[in-house]
CSV table of C-alpha atoms and ligand atoms in Angstrom, one decimal:
chain,number,residue,atom,x,y,z
A,1,MET,CA,124.9,96.0,105.4
A,2,ASN,CA,127.4,96.8,102.7
A,3,ASP,CA,130.1,97.3,105.3
A,4,LEU,CA,132.6,94.4,104.6
A,5,THR,CA,135.7,94.7,102.5
A,6,THR,CA,135.3,91.9,100.0
A,7,LEU,CA,138.6,90.2,99.2
A,8,THR,CA,139.5,88.7,95.8
A,9,LEU,CA,141.5,85.5,96.4
A,10,PRO,CA,143.7,83.7,93.9
A,11,PRO,CA,143.0,80.1,92.8
A,12,ASP,CA,146.1,78.7,94.5
A,13,ALA,CA,147.1,77.1,97.9
A,14,ARG,CA,147.2,80.5,99.6
A,15,GLY,CA,143.7,81.4,98.3
A,16,TYR,CA,142.3,78.0,99.3
A,17,ALA,CA,143.8,78.3,102.8
A,18,LYS,CA,142.4,81.8,103.3
A,19,ALA,CA,138.9,80.9,102.0
A,20,SER,CA,138.9,77.8,104.2
A,21,ALA,CA,139.8,79.9,107.2
A,22,ILE,CA,137.0,82.3,106.5
A,23,TRP,CA,134.5,79.4,106.3
A,24,GLN,CA,135.9,78.0,109.6
A,25,ALA,CA,135.3,81.3,111.2
A,26,GLY,CA,131.6,81.4,109.9
A,27,GLY,CA,132.2,83.8,107.0
A,28,LEU,CA,131.0,83.8,103.4
A,29,VAL,CA,133.2,83.1,100.4
A,30,SER,CA,132.0,82.9,96.7
A,31,PHE,CA,133.8,80.3,94.7
A,32,PRO,CA,133.6,79.1,91.0
A,33,THR,CA,132.0,75.8,90.0
A,34,GLU,CA,131.7,74.6,86.4
A,35,THR,CA,128.0,75.8,86.4
A,36,VAL,CA,127.9,79.2,88.1
A,37,TYR,CA,129.7,80.9,91.1
A,38,GLY,CA,128.3,79.7,94.4
A,39,LEU,CA,128.1,81.7,97.7
A,40,GLY,CA,129.5,79.3,100.2
A,41,ALA,CA,129.3,78.9,104.0
A,42,ASP,CA,129.9,76.0,106.4
A,43,ALA,CA,126.6,74.0,106.2
A,44,ARG,CA,126.9,73.0,109.9
A,45,ASN,CA,127.0,76.6,111.1
A,46,ASP,CA,123.5,78.2,111.6
A,47,HIS,CA,124.9,81.7,111.9
A,48,ALA,CA,127.0,81.3,108.7
A,49,VAL,CA,124.1,79.8,106.7
A,50,ALA,CA,121.8,82.6,107.9
A,51,GLY,CA,124.4,85.0,106.6
A,52,ILE,CA,123.9,83.6,103.0
A,53,PHE,CA,120.2,84.4,103.2
A,54,ALA,CA,120.9,87.9,104.5
A,55,ALA,CA,123.6,88.7,101.9
A,56,LYS,CA,121.4,87.5,99.0
A,57,GLU,CA,118.1,88.8,100.6
A,58,ARG,CA,116.9,85.3,99.8
A,59,PRO,CA,113.5,84.2,101.2
A,60,SER,CA,114.3,81.9,104.0
A,61,PHE,CA,112.0,79.1,102.9
A,62,ASN,CA,114.2,78.4,99.9
A,63,PRO,CA,116.6,75.6,100.7
A,64,LEU,CA,120.3,75.4,99.7
A,65,ILE,CA,122.5,72.8,97.9
A,66,VAL,CA,125.3,71.3,99.9
A,67,HIS,CA,128.7,70.8,98.0
A,68,VAL,CA,131.0,68.0,98.9
A,69,ASP,CA,134.3,66.7,97.5
A,70,SER,CA,133.5,62.9,97.2
A,71,ILE,CA,130.7,60.4,97.0
A,72,ALA,CA,131.7,59.0,100.4
A,73,HIS,CA,131.3,62.5,101.9
A,74,ALA,CA,127.8,62.9,100.4
A,75,GLN,CA,126.8,59.6,101.9
A,76,LYS,CA,127.4,61.0,105.4
A,77,TYR,CA,124.4,63.3,105.0
A,78,VAL,CA,121.9,61.5,102.8
A,79,ILE,CA,120.3,58.1,102.5
A,80,TRP,CA,121.9,56.6,99.4
A,81,SER,CA,120.1,54.5,96.9
A,82,ALA,CA,120.7,52.4,93.8
A,83,ALA,CA,119.4,55.2,91.6
A,84,ALA,CA,121.7,57.7,93.3
A,85,ASP,CA,124.6,55.4,92.8
A,86,ARG,CA,123.8,55.0,89.1
A,87,LEU,CA,123.6,58.8,88.5
A,88,ALA,CA,126.6,59.7,90.7
A,89,GLN,CA,128.8,57.1,89.0
A,90,ALA,CA,127.7,58.4,85.6
A,91,PHE,CA,127.8,62.1,86.2
A,92,TRP,CA,129.7,63.1,89.3
A,93,PRO,CA,131.7,65.2,89.5
A,94,GLY,CA,129.5,67.4,87.3
A,95,PRO,CA,126.5,69.7,86.8
A,96,LEU,CA,124.0,67.4,88.6
A,97,THR,CA,122.4,67.9,92.0
A,98,LEU,CA,120.6,64.9,93.7
A,99,VAL,CA,117.8,65.4,96.2
A,100,LEU,CA,117.8,62.5,98.7
A,101,PRO,CA,116.3,61.8,102.1
A,102,LEU,CA,118.3,63.6,104.8
A,103,LYS,CA,120.0,61.3,107.3
A,104,GLU,CA,119.0,61.7,110.9
A,105,ASN,CA,121.8,63.5,112.9
A,106,ALA,CA,123.5,64.6,109.7
A,107,GLY,CA,124.7,67.6,111.7
A,108,LEU,CA,123.7,70.2,109.1
A,109,SER,CA,122.1,73.5,110.0
A,110,PRO,CA,118.3,73.1,109.6
A,111,LEU,CA,118.4,76.4,107.7
A,112,VAL,CA,120.1,74.5,104.8
A,113,THR,CA,117.1,72.3,104.1
A,114,ALA,CA,114.5,75.0,105.2
A,115,GLY,CA,112.9,72.2,107.3
A,116,LEU,CA,112.4,69.7,104.4
A,117,PRO,CA,113.1,66.0,105.1
A,118,THR,CA,115.4,65.9,102.0
A,119,LEU,CA,118.8,67.4,101.1
A,120,ALA,CA,120.0,68.7,97.7
A,121,ILE,CA,123.7,67.6,97.3
A,122,ARG,CA,126.3,68.0,94.6
A,123,LEU,CA,129.9,67.1,93.8
A,124,PRO,CA,131.2,69.9,91.4
A,125,ALA,CA,133.7,69.2,88.7
A,126,HIS,CA,135.6,72.5,88.7
A,127,PRO,CA,139.2,71.9,89.8
A,128,VAL,CA,139.2,75.1,91.9
A,129,ALA,CA,135.9,74.0,93.7
A,130,GLN,CA,137.4,70.6,94.3
A,131,ALA,CA,140.6,71.9,95.7
A,132,LEU,CA,138.8,74.3,97.9
A,133,LEU,CA,136.3,71.8,99.2
A,134,ALA,CA,139.2,69.3,99.9
A,135,THR,CA,141.1,72.0,101.8
A,136,PHE,CA,138.1,72.8,103.9
A,137,GLY,CA,137.1,69.2,104.4
A,138,GLY,CA,133.5,70.0,105.5
A,139,PRO,CA,130.1,70.4,103.8
A,140,VAL,CA,129.6,73.8,102.0
A,141,ALA,CA,126.1,75.2,101.5
A,142,ALA,CA,126.0,77.4,98.4
A,143,PRO,CA,123.3,79.0,96.3
A,144,SER,CA,124.3,80.9,93.2
A,145,ALA,CA,126.2,84.1,94.3
A,146,ASN,CA,123.7,86.7,93.0
A,147,PRO,CA,121.2,88.9,94.9
A,148,SER,CA,118.0,86.8,95.0
A,149,GLY,CA,116.0,87.0,91.8
A,150,ARG,CA,118.8,88.5,89.7
A,151,ILE,CA,121.0,87.1,87.0
A,152,SER,CA,123.4,84.3,88.1
A,153,PRO,CA,127.1,85.0,88.1
A,154,THR,CA,129.5,83.2,85.8
A,155,ARG,CA,132.5,85.5,86.5
A,156,ALA,CA,134.1,86.8,89.7
A,157,ALA,CA,133.3,90.3,88.4
A,158,HIS,CA,129.5,89.4,88.3
A,159,VAL,CA,129.7,88.3,91.9
A,160,LEU,CA,131.4,91.6,93.0
A,161,GLN,CA,128.8,93.6,91.0
A,162,GLY,CA,126.0,92.1,93.0
A,163,LEU,CA,127.5,91.3,96.4
A,164,SER,CA,130.6,93.4,97.0
A,165,GLY,CA,130.6,94.7,100.6
A,166,ARG,CA,128.1,92.0,101.7
A,167,ILE,CA,130.5,88.9,101.6
A,168,ASP,CA,134.0,88.3,102.9
A,169,ALA,CA,135.7,87.1,99.7
A,170,VAL,CA,135.4,85.8,96.2
A,171,LEU,CA,137.8,83.2,94.9
A,172,ASP,CA,138.5,84.1,91.3
A,173,GLY,CA,138.7,81.0,89.1
A,174,GLY,CA,137.8,82.7,85.8
A,175,ALA,CA,134.7,82.0,83.7
A,176,CYS,CA,132.4,79.0,84.4
A,177,ASP,CA,132.4,76.8,81.4
A,178,VAL,CA,128.9,75.2,81.6
A,179,GLY,CA,127.3,78.6,82.5
A,180,LEU,CA,123.9,77.2,83.7
A,181,GLU,CA,123.1,75.9,87.2
A,182,SER,CA,123.1,72.2,87.8
A,183,THR,CA,120.3,69.9,86.8
A,184,ILE,CA,118.3,68.9,89.9
A,185,VAL,CA,116.9,65.4,90.1
A,186,GLY,CA,114.6,64.3,93.0
A,187,LEU,CA,115.3,60.8,94.1
A,188,ALA,CA,113.3,60.6,97.3
A,189,ASP,CA,110.5,59.0,95.3
A,190,ALA,CA,110.5,58.0,91.6
A,191,PRO,CA,113.2,60.0,89.8
A,192,MET,CA,111.9,63.5,88.9
A,193,LEU,CA,113.4,66.4,87.1
A,194,LEU,CA,113.1,69.3,89.6
A,195,ARG,CA,115.1,71.9,87.6
A,196,PRO,CA,116.5,71.6,84.0
A,197,GLY,CA,120.2,72.6,84.0
A,198,GLY,CA,123.7,72.0,82.8
A,199,LEU,CA,123.2,68.3,82.3
A,200,PRO,CA,120.5,67.5,79.6
A,201,ALA,CA,117.6,65.4,80.8
A,202,GLU,CA,118.1,63.1,77.8
A,203,ALA,CA,121.5,62.1,79.3
A,204,LEU,CA,119.9,61.3,82.7
A,205,GLU,CA,117.1,59.2,81.1
A,206,ALA,CA,119.7,57.2,79.2
A,207,ALA,CA,121.7,56.5,82.4
A,208,LEU,CA,118.5,55.6,84.3
A,209,ASP,CA,117.2,53.6,81.4
A,210,ALA,CA,113.8,55.1,82.2
A,211,PRO,CA,111.9,58.4,81.6
A,212,LEU,CA,112.2,61.0,84.3
A,213,ALA,CA,108.9,62.4,85.7
A,214,GLN,CA,108.8,66.0,84.8
A,215,HIS,CA,108.1,68.5,87.5
A,216,GLY,CA,105.4,70.6,85.9
A,217,GLY,CA,104.4,73.9,87.6
A,218,ASP,CA,105.9,75.8,90.3
A,219,ASP,CA,104.7,73.8,93.3
A,220,PRO,CA,106.8,75.3,96.1
A,221,LEU,CA,106.7,72.1,98.0
A,222,VAL,CA,108.4,70.1,95.3
A,223,ALA,CA,111.0,72.6,94.1
A,224,PRO,CA,110.8,75.6,96.5
A,225,GLY,CA,113.2,77.8,94.6
A,226,GLN,CA,111.6,77.6,91.2
A,227,MET,CA,110.0,81.1,91.4
A,228,GLN,CA,108.4,82.4,88.2
A,229,SER,CA,110.5,85.6,88.2
A,230,HIS,CA,114.2,84.9,88.5
A,231,TYR,CA,117.4,85.7,86.7
A,232,ALA,CA,115.9,89.1,86.0
A,233,PRO,CA,118.0,91.8,84.4
A,234,GLY,CA,117.0,95.5,85.1
A,235,ALA,CA,115.4,95.8,81.7
A,236,PRO,CA,112.3,93.8,80.7
A,237,VAL,CA,113.0,90.8,78.5
A,238,ARG,CA,111.0,89.8,75.3
A,239,LEU,CA,111.3,86.2,74.1
A,240,ASN,CA,111.2,84.6,70.6
A,241,ALA,CA,112.1,87.9,68.9
A,242,GLU,CA,112.9,87.8,65.2
A,243,SER,CA,114.5,91.3,65.4
A,244,ALA,CA,114.9,94.2,67.8
A,245,ALA,CA,112.2,96.8,68.1
A,246,GLU,CA,112.9,100.5,68.6
A,247,GLY,CA,115.1,101.0,71.7
A,248,GLU,CA,115.6,97.2,72.3
A,249,LEU,CA,118.9,95.3,72.3
A,250,LEU,CA,118.8,91.9,70.6
A,251,LEU,CA,120.4,88.9,72.2
A,252,GLY,CA,120.8,86.6,69.2
A,253,PHE,CA,121.2,82.9,68.5
A,254,GLY,CA,122.4,81.6,65.2
A,255,ALA,CA,122.9,83.6,62.0
A,256,VAL,CA,121.1,86.8,63.0
A,257,ASP,CA,122.0,90.5,63.0
A,258,CYS,CA,122.1,91.3,66.8
A,259,ASP,CA,123.9,93.2,69.6
A,260,LEU,CA,125.4,90.1,71.2
A,261,ASN,CA,125.1,86.5,70.0
A,262,LEU,CA,124.8,83.5,72.3
A,263,SER,CA,126.2,81.4,69.5
A,264,ALA,CA,126.5,82.5,65.9
A,265,ALA,CA,127.1,78.8,65.0
A,266,GLY,CA,123.8,77.8,66.8
A,267,ASP,CA,125.7,75.7,69.3
A,268,LEU,CA,123.6,75.2,72.5
A,269,ARG,CA,126.6,74.5,74.7
A,270,GLU,CA,128.3,77.7,73.7
A,271,ALA,CA,124.9,79.5,74.2
A,272,ALA,CA,124.6,78.1,77.7
A,273,ALA,CA,128.1,79.2,78.6
A,274,ASN,CA,127.4,82.8,77.3
A,275,LEU,CA,123.9,83.2,78.6
A,276,PHE,CA,124.3,85.0,81.9
A,277,HIS,CA,127.5,86.8,80.8
A,278,HIS,CA,125.6,88.3,77.8
A,279,LEU,CA,122.6,89.2,79.9
A,280,HIS,CA,124.9,91.0,82.4
A,281,ALA,CA,126.6,92.8,79.5
A,282,LEU,CA,123.3,93.9,77.8
A,283,ASP,CA,121.8,94.9,81.1
A,284,ALA,CA,124.8,97.2,81.7
A,285,ARG,CA,123.9,99.1,78.5
A,286,ALA,CA,120.6,100.2,80.1
A,287,ALA,CA,118.4,99.2,77.2
A,288,ARG,CA,114.6,99.9,77.2
A,289,ALA,CA,114.2,96.1,76.8
A,290,ILE,CA,116.2,93.1,75.9
A,291,ALA,CA,114.8,91.0,73.0
A,292,VAL,CA,116.0,87.4,72.6
A,293,SER,CA,116.0,85.1,69.5
A,294,PRO,CA,114.1,81.8,69.6
A,295,ILE,CA,116.2,79.0,71.1
A,296,PRO,CA,115.5,75.3,70.2
A,297,MET,CA,114.1,73.2,73.1
A,298,HIS,CA,116.3,70.1,72.8
A,299,GLY,CA,119.4,69.2,75.0
A,300,LEU,CA,120.7,72.3,76.9
A,301,GLY,CA,118.0,74.3,75.1
A,302,ALA,CA,115.4,73.2,77.7
A,303,ALA,CA,117.5,74.8,80.6
A,304,ILE,CA,118.3,77.9,78.5
A,305,ASN,CA,114.6,78.4,77.7
A,306,ASP,CA,113.7,77.8,81.4
A,307,ARG,CA,116.1,80.6,82.5
A,308,LEU,CA,114.9,83.0,79.8
A,309,ARG,CA,111.2,82.4,80.6
A,310,ARG,CA,111.9,83.3,84.2
A,311,ALA,CA,114.0,86.3,83.2
A,312,ALA,CA,111.0,87.5,81.1
A,313,ALA,CA,108.3,86.7,83.8
A,314,PRO,CA,106.4,89.5,85.5
A,315,ARG,CA,108.6,90.7,88.4
A,316,ASP,CA,107.6,89.9,92.0
A,317,ARG,CA,110.1,92.1,93.6
B,1,TXA,O1,124.8,74.8,89.8
B,1,TXA,C1,124.2,75.0,90.9
B,1,TXA,O2,123.3,74.2,91.3
B,1,TXA,C2,124.6,76.2,91.7
B,1,TXA,C3,126.0,76.0,92.1
B,1,TXA,C4,126.5,77.2,93.0
B,1,TXA,O3,126.2,74.8,92.8
B,1,TXA,N1,123.7,76.4,92.8
B,1,TXA,C5,122.4,76.8,92.7
B,1,TXA,O4,121.8,77.0,93.9
B,1,TXA,O5,121.9,77.0,91.6
B,1,TXA,P1,120.5,77.8,94.1
B,1,TXA,O6,120.3,78.0,95.5
B,1,TXA,O7,120.5,79.1,93.3
B,1,TXA,O8,119.4,76.9,93.5
B,1,TXA,C6,119.1,75.7,94.3
B,1,TXA,C7,117.7,75.1,94.0
B,1,TXA,C8,116.6,76.0,94.5
B,1,TXA,O9,115.6,76.1,93.5
B,1,TXA,C9,116.1,75.3,95.7
B,1,TXA,O10,114.8,75.5,96.0
B,1,TXA,C10,116.3,73.8,95.3
B,1,TXA,O11,117.6,73.9,94.6
B,1,TXA,N2,116.5,72.9,96.4
B,1,TXA,C11,117.4,72.9,97.4
B,1,TXA,N3,117.1,71.9,98.3
B,1,TXA,C12,116.0,71.3,97.8
B,1,TXA,C13,115.3,70.2,98.3
B,1,TXA,N4,115.6,69.5,99.4
B,1,TXA,N5,114.2,69.8,97.6
B,1,TXA,C14,113.9,70.4,96.4
B,1,TXA,N6,114.5,71.5,95.9
B,1,TXA,C15,115.6,71.9,96.6
B,2,MG,MG1,120.1,80.7,92.0
């Protein structure tokens, strides 16, 4: 189904109007957020949402995040709570997704939640995402704009590499500055970290003034999309490498001799912003394998290590 001509739209009023018209007509537009590029469709339109799963070849049991342009807009779809308010006031707009009970008659396609009684919702901080969502005015369902299981996109060029011919357009807003997907917190019961991401868990715990329950394994009922193998480049990935072996390329961190460095200064924020871009770049060099330096586990390091573990996991596709 690589039969569409994928337009590249500019981040201005003309681009927003065109993207919004494509969404109204049930089409697919990729757009930048501060975390990664999303592949958006009108969350109320079954046919459009089904198109996301088809373009990504995503297993249909895996639910999507809905993107909105205000807290008031989010409250139309989910049952709000004191904890939701606390986190939204502290971190929205920003790289945080809240999972809350879905309101009855919310009007969203059931494909968005994959039949779950909860909805994942987020208010992105990227000015281009905000302008586009405001122009459209409705809820936009959007997973990361990569073929299912592959490396997430942090540039319009990454989106085109994976999905050109399968989507109507990409709105080019430059590089994403967080570079990791949003942190997902479940609030349907006691607050639980469902996916580490661009907002460190330490910051959430400080705002909640309580420890977050950690979602341990890969229980598909709790966080259905947390597959073992994900973010996978074409080459196998070897973690915690001190140096490259014969035929390997080394993705470094800190003061190491390497092919590409996530952050020579050992800065986790810089490393997060570079992670997917560097994996895309090394993958394009067709190495036998990609070796990766050890990354500390604190702050954004938890999410970086989570993505690297999945990139290195045995492939299931
Ligand atoms: O930063 C991000 O979150 C990006 C940008 C585009 O917003 N989106 C993103 O979406 O990473 P995606 O589809 O690649 O990952 C969403 C994750 C999946 O693991 C999915 O299973 C989980 O959120 N999810 C969605 N709805 C859920 C729900 N109701 N309960 C639990 N997990 C849910
Ligand atoms: Mg994804």
